[in-house]
mmCIF file of C-alpha atoms in Angstrom:
data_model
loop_
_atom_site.group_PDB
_atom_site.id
_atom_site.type_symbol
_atom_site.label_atom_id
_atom_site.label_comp_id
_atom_site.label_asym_id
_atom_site.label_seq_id
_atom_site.Cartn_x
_atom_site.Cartn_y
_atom_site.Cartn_z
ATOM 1 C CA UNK A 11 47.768 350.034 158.150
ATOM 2 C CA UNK A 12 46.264 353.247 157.611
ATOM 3 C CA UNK A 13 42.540 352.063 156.718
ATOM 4 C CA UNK A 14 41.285 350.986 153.721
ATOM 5 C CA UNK A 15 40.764 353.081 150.106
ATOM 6 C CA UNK A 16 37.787 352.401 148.200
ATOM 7 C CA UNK A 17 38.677 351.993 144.791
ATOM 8 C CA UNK A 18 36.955 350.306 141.924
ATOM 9 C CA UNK A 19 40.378 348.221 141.422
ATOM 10 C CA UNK A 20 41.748 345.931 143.441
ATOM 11 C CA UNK A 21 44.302 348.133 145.792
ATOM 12 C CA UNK A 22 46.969 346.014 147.721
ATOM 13 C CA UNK A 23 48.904 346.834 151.333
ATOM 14 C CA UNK A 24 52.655 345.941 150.589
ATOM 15 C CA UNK A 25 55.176 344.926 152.919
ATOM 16 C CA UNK A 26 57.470 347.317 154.671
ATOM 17 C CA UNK A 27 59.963 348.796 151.998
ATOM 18 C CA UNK A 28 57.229 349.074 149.532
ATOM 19 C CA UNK A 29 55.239 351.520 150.652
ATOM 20 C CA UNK A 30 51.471 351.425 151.984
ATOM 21 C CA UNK A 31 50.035 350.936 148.627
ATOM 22 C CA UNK A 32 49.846 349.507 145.092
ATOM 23 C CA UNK A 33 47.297 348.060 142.761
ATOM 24 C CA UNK A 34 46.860 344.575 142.140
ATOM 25 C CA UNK A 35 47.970 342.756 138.557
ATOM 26 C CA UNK A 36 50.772 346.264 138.422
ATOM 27 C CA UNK A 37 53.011 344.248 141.406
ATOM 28 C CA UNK A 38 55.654 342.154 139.026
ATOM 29 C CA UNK A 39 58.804 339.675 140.577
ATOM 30 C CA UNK A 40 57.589 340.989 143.667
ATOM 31 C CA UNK A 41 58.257 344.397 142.596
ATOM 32 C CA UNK A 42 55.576 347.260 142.311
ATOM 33 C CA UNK A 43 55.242 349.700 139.563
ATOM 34 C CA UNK A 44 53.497 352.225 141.550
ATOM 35 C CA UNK A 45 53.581 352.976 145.288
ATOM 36 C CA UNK A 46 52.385 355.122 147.863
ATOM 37 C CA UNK A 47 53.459 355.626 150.844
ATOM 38 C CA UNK A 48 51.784 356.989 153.926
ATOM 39 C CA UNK A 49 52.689 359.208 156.842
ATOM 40 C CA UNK A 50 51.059 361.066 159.367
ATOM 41 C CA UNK A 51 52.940 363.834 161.020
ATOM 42 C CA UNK A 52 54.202 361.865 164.148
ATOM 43 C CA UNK A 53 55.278 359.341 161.788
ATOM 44 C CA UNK A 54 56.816 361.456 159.886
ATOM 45 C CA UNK A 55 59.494 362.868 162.505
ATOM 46 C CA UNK A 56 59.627 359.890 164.505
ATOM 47 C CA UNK A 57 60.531 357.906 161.028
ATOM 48 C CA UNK A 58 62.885 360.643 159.888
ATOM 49 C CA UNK A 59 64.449 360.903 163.434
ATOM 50 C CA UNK A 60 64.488 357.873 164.277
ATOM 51 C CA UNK A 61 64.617 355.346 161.797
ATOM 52 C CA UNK A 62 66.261 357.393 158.817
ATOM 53 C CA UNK A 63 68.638 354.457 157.829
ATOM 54 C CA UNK A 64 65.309 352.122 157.265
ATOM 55 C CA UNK A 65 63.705 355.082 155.624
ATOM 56 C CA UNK A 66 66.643 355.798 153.433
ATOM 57 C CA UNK A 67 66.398 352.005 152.139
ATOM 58 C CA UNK A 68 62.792 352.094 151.030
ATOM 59 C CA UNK A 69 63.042 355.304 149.820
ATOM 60 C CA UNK A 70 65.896 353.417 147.537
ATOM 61 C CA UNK A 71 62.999 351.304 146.387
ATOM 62 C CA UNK A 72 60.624 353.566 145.652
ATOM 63 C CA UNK A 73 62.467 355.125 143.852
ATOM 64 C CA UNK A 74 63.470 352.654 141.578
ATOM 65 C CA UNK A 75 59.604 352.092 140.841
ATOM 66 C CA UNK A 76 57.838 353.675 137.690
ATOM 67 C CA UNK A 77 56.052 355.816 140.350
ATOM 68 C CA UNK A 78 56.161 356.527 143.814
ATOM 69 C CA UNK A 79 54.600 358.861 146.542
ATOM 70 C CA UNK A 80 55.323 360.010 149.983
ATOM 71 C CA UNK A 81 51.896 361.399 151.361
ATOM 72 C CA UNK A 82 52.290 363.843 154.514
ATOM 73 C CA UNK A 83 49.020 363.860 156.213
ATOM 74 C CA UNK A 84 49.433 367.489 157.225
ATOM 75 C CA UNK A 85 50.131 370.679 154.839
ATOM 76 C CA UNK A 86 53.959 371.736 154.511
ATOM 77 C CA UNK A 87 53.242 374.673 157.243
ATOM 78 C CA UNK A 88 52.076 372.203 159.886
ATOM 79 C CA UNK A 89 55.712 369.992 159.052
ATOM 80 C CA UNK A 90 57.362 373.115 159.891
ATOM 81 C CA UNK A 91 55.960 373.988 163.560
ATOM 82 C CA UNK A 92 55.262 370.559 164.450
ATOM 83 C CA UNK A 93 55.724 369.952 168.271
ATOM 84 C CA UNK A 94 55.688 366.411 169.551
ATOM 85 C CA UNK A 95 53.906 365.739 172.844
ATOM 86 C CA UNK A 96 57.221 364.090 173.445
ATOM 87 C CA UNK A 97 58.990 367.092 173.517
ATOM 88 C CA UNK A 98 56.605 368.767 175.774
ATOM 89 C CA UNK A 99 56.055 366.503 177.899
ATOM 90 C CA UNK A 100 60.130 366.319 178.295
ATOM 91 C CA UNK A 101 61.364 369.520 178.544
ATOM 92 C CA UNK A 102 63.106 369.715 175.013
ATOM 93 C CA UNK A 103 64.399 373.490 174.639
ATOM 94 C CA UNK A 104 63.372 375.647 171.891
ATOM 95 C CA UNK A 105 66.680 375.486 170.586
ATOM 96 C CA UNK A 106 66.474 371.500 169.836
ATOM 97 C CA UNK A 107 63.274 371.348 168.900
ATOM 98 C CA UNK A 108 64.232 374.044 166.070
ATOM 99 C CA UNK A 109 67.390 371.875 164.896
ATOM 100 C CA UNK A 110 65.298 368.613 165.095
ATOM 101 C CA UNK A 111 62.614 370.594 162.814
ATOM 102 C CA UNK A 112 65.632 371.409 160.557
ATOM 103 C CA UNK A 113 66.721 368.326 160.435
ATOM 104 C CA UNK A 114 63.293 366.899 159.313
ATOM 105 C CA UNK A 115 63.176 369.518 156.672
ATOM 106 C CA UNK A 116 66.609 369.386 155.357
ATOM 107 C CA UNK A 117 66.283 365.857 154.741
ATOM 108 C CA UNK A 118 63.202 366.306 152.612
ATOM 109 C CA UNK A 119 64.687 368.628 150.846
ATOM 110 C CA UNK A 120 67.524 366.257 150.392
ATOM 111 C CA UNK A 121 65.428 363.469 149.248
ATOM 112 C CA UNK A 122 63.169 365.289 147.020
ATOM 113 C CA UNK A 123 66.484 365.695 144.661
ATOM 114 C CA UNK A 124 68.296 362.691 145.655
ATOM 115 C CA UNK A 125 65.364 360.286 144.656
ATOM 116 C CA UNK A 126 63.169 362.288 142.325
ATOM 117 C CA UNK A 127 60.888 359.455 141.236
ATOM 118 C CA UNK A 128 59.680 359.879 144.915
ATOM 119 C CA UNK A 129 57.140 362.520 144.768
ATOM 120 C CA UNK A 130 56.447 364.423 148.459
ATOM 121 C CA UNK A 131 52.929 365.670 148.914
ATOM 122 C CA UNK A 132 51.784 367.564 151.942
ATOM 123 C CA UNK A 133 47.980 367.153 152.306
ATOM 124 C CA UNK A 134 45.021 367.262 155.240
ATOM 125 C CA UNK A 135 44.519 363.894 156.527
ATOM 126 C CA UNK A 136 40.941 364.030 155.714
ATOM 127 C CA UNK A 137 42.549 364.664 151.814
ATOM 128 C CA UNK A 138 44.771 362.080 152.052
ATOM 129 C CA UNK A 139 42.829 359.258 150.808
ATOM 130 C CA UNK A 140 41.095 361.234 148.242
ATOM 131 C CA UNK A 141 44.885 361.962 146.449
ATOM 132 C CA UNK A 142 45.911 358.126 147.090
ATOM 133 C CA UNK A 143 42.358 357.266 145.280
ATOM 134 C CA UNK A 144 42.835 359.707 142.751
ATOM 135 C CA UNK A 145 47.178 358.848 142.062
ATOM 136 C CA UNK A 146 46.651 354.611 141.984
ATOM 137 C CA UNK A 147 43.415 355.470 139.571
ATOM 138 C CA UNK A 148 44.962 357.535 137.019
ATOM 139 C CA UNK A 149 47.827 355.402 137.235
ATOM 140 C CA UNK A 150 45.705 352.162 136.700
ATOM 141 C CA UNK A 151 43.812 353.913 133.513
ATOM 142 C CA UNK A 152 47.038 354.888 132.065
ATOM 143 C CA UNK A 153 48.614 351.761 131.895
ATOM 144 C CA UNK A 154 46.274 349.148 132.068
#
């Protein structure tokens, strides 16, 4: 996980292809109405390099939720210059590093209209668990 969210409801860690979290009592068939998914900027590339097919899927179900989130740990300018120690520490030319960082980018881009009840936000880290706080509670008051 990525640490725990004080919250005056009960919050709930799903299982991989639902996200990072959801609120307890709003899970039904197994199914969440609201999820929230977390990523830090590593995660972020290495998932969207990486693992895109797995990604793709639970972006699939997120999207079929009543609402869904994919929360960047790092503002949209930090996405864009991002430099892994990986590629540092392995010679990647500028050249690749650009097309991997278009890559990344173009397939946000992508997504954001492919699956649009997946909404992207790009946020500091120490915001982060302020927004998922603040998303699951006005969620919770809105339909409870």
């Amino acid at each position: 996980g990525q640490g725990t969210i004080l919250v005056k409801y009960e919050w709930v860690s799903l299982g991989l292809g639902n996200g990072d979290y959801s609120i307890r009592g709003f899970i039904i068939a197994g199914k969440p109405r609201i999820s929230i998914e977390r990523k830090s900027l590593s995660d972020l590339y290495s998932t969207i390099l990486s693992e895109r097919d797995r990604f793709v899927r639970e972006l699939e179900q997120l999207n079929s939720m009543e609402y869904a989130a994919v929360i960047v740990e790092a503002p949209m300018e930090k996405v864009l210059t991002y430099c892994p120690k990986y590629w540092k520490d392995n010679n990647i030319s500028v050249e690749a590093q650009l097309s991997k960082r278009r890559s990344v980018m173009g397939s946000i881009y992508a997504w954001q209209l492919r699956y649009p009840t997946v909404r992207w936000w790009f946020v500091s880290r120490r915001y982060c668990p302020i927004l998922c706080y603040r998303l699951l509670s006005v969620f919770y008051e809105e339909n409870k």
